[in-house]
PDB file of C-alpha atoms in Angstrom:
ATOM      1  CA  UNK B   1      -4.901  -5.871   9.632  1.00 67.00           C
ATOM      2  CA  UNK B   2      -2.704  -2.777   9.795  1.00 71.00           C
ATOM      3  CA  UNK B   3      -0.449  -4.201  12.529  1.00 67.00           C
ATOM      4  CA  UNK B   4       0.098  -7.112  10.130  1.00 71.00           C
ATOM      5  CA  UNK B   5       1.043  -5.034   7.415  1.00 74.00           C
ATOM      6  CA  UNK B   6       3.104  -2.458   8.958  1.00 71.00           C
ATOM      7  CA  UNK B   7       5.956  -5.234   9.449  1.00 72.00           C
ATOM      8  CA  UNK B   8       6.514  -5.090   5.455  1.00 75.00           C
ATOM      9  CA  UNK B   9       6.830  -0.794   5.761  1.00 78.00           C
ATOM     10  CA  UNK B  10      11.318  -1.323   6.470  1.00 78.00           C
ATOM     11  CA  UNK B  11      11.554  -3.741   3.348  1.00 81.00           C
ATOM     12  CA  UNK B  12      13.249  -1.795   0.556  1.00 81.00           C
ATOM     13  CA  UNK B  13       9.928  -1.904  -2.111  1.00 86.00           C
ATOM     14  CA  UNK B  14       8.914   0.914  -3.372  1.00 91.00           C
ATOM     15  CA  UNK B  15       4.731   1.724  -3.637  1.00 93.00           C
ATOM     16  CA  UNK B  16       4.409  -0.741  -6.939  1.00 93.00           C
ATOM     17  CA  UNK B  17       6.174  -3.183  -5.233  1.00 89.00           C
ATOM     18  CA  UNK B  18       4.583  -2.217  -1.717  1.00 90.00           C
ATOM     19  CA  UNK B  19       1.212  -2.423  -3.191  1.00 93.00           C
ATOM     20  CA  UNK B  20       2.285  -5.978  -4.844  1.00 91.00           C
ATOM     21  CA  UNK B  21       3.181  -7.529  -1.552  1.00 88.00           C
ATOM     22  CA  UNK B  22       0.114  -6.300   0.550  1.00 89.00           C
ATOM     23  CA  UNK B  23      -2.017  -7.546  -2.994  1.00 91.00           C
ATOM     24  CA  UNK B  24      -0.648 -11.082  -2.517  1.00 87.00           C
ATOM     25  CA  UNK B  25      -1.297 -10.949   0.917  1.00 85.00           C
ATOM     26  CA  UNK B  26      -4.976 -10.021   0.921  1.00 89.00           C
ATOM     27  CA  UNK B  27      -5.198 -12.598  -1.776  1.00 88.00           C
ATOM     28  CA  UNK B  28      -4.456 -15.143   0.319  1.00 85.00           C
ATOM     29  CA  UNK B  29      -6.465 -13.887   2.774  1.00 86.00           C
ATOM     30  CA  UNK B  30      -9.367 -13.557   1.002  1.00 90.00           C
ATOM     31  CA  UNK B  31      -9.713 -10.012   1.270  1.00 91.00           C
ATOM     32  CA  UNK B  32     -11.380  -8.231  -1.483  1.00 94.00           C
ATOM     33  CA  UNK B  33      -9.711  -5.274  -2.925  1.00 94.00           C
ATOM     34  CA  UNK B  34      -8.414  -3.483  -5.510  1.00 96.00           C
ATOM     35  CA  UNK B  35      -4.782  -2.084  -6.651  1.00 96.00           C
ATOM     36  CA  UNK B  36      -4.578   1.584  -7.942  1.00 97.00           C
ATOM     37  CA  UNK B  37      -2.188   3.198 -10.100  1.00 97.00           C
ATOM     38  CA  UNK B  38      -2.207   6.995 -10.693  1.00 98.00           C
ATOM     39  CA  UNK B  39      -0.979   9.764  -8.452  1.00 97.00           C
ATOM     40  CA  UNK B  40      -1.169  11.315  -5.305  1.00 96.00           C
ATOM     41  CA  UNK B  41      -1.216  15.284  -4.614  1.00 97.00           C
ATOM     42  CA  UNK B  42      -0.249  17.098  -1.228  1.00 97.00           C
ATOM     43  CA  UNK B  43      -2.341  20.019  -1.605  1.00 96.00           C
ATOM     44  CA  UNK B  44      -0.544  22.174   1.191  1.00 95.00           C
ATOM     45  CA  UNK B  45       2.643  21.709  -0.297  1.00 96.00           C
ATOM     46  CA  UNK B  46       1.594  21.253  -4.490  1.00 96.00           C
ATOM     47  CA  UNK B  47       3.744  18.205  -4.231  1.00 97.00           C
ATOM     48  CA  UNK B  48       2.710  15.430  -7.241  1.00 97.00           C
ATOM     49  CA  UNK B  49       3.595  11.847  -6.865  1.00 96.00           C
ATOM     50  CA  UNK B  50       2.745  10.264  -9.967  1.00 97.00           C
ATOM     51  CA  UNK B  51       3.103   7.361 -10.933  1.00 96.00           C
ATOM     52  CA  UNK B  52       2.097   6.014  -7.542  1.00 97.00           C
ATOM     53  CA  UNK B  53       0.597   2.552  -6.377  1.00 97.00           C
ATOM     54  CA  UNK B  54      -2.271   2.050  -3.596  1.00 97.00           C
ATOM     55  CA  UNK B  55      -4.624  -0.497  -2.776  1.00 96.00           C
ATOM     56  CA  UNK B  56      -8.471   0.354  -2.039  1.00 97.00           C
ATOM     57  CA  UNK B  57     -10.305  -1.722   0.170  1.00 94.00           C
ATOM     58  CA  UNK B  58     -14.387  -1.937  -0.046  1.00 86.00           C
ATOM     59  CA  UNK B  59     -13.912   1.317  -2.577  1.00 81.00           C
ATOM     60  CA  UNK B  60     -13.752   3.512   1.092  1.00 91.00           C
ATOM     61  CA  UNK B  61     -10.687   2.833   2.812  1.00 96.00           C
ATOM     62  CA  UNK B  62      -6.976   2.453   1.507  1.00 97.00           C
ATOM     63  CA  UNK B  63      -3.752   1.102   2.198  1.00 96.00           C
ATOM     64  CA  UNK B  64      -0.735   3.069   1.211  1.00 96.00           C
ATOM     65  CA  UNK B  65       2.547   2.470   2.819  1.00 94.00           C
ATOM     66  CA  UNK B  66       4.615   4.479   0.853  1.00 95.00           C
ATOM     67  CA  UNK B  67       2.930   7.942   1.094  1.00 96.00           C
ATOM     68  CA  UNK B  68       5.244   8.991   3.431  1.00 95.00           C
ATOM     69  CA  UNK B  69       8.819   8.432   1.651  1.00 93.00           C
ATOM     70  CA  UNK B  70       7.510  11.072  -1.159  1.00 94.00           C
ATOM     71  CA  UNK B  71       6.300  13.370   0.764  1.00 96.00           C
ATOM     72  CA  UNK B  72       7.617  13.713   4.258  1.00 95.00           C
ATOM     73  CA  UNK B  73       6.772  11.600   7.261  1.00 94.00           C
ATOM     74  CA  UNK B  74       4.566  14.059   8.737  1.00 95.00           C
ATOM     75  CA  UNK B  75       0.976  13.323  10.577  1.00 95.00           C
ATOM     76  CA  UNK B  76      -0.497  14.903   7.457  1.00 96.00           C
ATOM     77  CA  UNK B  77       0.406  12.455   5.136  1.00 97.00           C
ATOM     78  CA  UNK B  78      -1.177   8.779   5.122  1.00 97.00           C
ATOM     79  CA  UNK B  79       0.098   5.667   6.296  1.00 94.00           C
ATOM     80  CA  UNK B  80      -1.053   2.347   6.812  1.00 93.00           C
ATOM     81  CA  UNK B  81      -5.021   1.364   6.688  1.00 93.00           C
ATOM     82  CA  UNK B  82      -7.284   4.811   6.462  1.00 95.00           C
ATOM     83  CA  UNK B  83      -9.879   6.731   4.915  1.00 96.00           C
ATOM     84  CA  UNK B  84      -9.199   9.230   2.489  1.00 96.00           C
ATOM     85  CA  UNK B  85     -11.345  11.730   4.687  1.00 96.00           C
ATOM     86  CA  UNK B  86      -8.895  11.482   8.046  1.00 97.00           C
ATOM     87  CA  UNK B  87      -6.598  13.268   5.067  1.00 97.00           C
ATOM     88  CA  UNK B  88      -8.161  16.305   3.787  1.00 96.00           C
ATOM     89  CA  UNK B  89      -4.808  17.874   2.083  1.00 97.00           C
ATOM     90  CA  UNK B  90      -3.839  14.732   0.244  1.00 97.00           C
ATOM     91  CA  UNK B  91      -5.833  13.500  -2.413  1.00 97.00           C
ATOM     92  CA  UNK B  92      -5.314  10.351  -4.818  1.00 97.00           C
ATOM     93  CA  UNK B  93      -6.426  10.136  -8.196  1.00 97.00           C
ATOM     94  CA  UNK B  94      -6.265   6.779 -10.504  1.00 97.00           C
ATOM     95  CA  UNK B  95      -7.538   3.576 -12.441  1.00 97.00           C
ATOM     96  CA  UNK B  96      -7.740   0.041 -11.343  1.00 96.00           C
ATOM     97  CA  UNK B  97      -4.564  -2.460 -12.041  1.00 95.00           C
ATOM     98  CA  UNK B  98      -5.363  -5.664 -12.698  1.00 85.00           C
ATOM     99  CA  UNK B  99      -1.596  -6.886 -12.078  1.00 76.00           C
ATOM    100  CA  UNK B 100       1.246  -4.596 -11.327  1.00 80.00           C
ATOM    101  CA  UNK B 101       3.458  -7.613 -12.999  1.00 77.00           C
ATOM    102  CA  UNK B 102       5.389  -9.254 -10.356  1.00 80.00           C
ATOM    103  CA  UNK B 103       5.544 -13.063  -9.471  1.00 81.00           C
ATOM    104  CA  UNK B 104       6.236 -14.236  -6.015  1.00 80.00           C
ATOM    105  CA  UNK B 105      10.112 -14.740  -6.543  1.00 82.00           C
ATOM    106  CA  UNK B 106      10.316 -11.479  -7.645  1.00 81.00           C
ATOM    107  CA  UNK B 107       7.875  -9.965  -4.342  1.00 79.00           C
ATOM    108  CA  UNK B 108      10.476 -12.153  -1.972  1.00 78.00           C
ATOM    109  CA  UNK B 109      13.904 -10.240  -4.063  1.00 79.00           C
ATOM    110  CA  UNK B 110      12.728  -6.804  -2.976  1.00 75.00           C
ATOM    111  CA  UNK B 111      11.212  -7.374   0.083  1.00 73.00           C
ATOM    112  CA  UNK B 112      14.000  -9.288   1.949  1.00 68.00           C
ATOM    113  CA  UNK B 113      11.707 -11.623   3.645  1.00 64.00           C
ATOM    114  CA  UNK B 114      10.215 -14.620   2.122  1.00 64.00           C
ATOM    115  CA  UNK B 115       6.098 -13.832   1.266  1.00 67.00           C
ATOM    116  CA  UNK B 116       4.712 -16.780   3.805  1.00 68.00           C
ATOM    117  CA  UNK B 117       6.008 -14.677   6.684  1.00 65.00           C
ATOM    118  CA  UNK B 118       3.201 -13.036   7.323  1.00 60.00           C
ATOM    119  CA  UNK B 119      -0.474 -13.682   8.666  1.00 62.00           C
ATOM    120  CA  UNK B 120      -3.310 -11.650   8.329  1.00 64.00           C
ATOM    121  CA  UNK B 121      -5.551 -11.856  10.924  1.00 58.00           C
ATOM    122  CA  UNK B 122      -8.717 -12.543  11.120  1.00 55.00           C
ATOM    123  CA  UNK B 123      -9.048 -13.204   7.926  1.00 51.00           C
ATOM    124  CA  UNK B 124     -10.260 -16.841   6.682  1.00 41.00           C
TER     125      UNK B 124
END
């Protein structure tokens, strides 16, 4: 699943609209999950991202592919598919979303690439 994903990391979408992309396409897949808004806190460096989008698969593992542009592309900072744990100095704090507000014309305008593009696999 991460492979799959990864290819949408170089559109220009920030984490809401990140978050709203990778939601449509676990939709489609089938895949349960749920998108998060609140923030997310580098405790090395004191750095606050808030507000900040993620998704949270099976309540243990997340998907965040925007982690990275706030706060440095460093191993230390998430990316992709993980658990929280692998990630000791970052921590993420928030509520459930039920929609972050975006239709699909609107998911194709800021990610450069139209949504059907994209296969996750495995996944009925």
């Amino acid at each position: 699943m991460e492979l799959a994903l990864l290819c949408w990391d170089e559109c220009s979408a920030d984490c809401d609209g990140m978050t709203a992309i990778i939601s449509y396409h676990l939709r489609k897949a089938f895949v349960p999950h749920t998108c998060i808004q609140g923030g997310l806190n580098d405790r090395t460096t004191g750095a606050l991202v808030a507000p900040h989008f993620w998704i949270c698969l099976d309540g243990e593992f997340l998907i965040d592919l925007r982690a990275r542009k706030w706060l440095g592309d460093e191993e230390s900072i998430p990316h992709g598919v993980f658990h929280p744990s692998f990630f000791p100095n970052v921590s993420y704090a928030g509520k459930p979303v039920s929609d972050i507000g975006y239709d699909k014309e609107t998911l194709e305008a800021i990610s450069d690439w139209t949504l059907d593009e994209l296969e996750i696999p495995g996944a009925v």
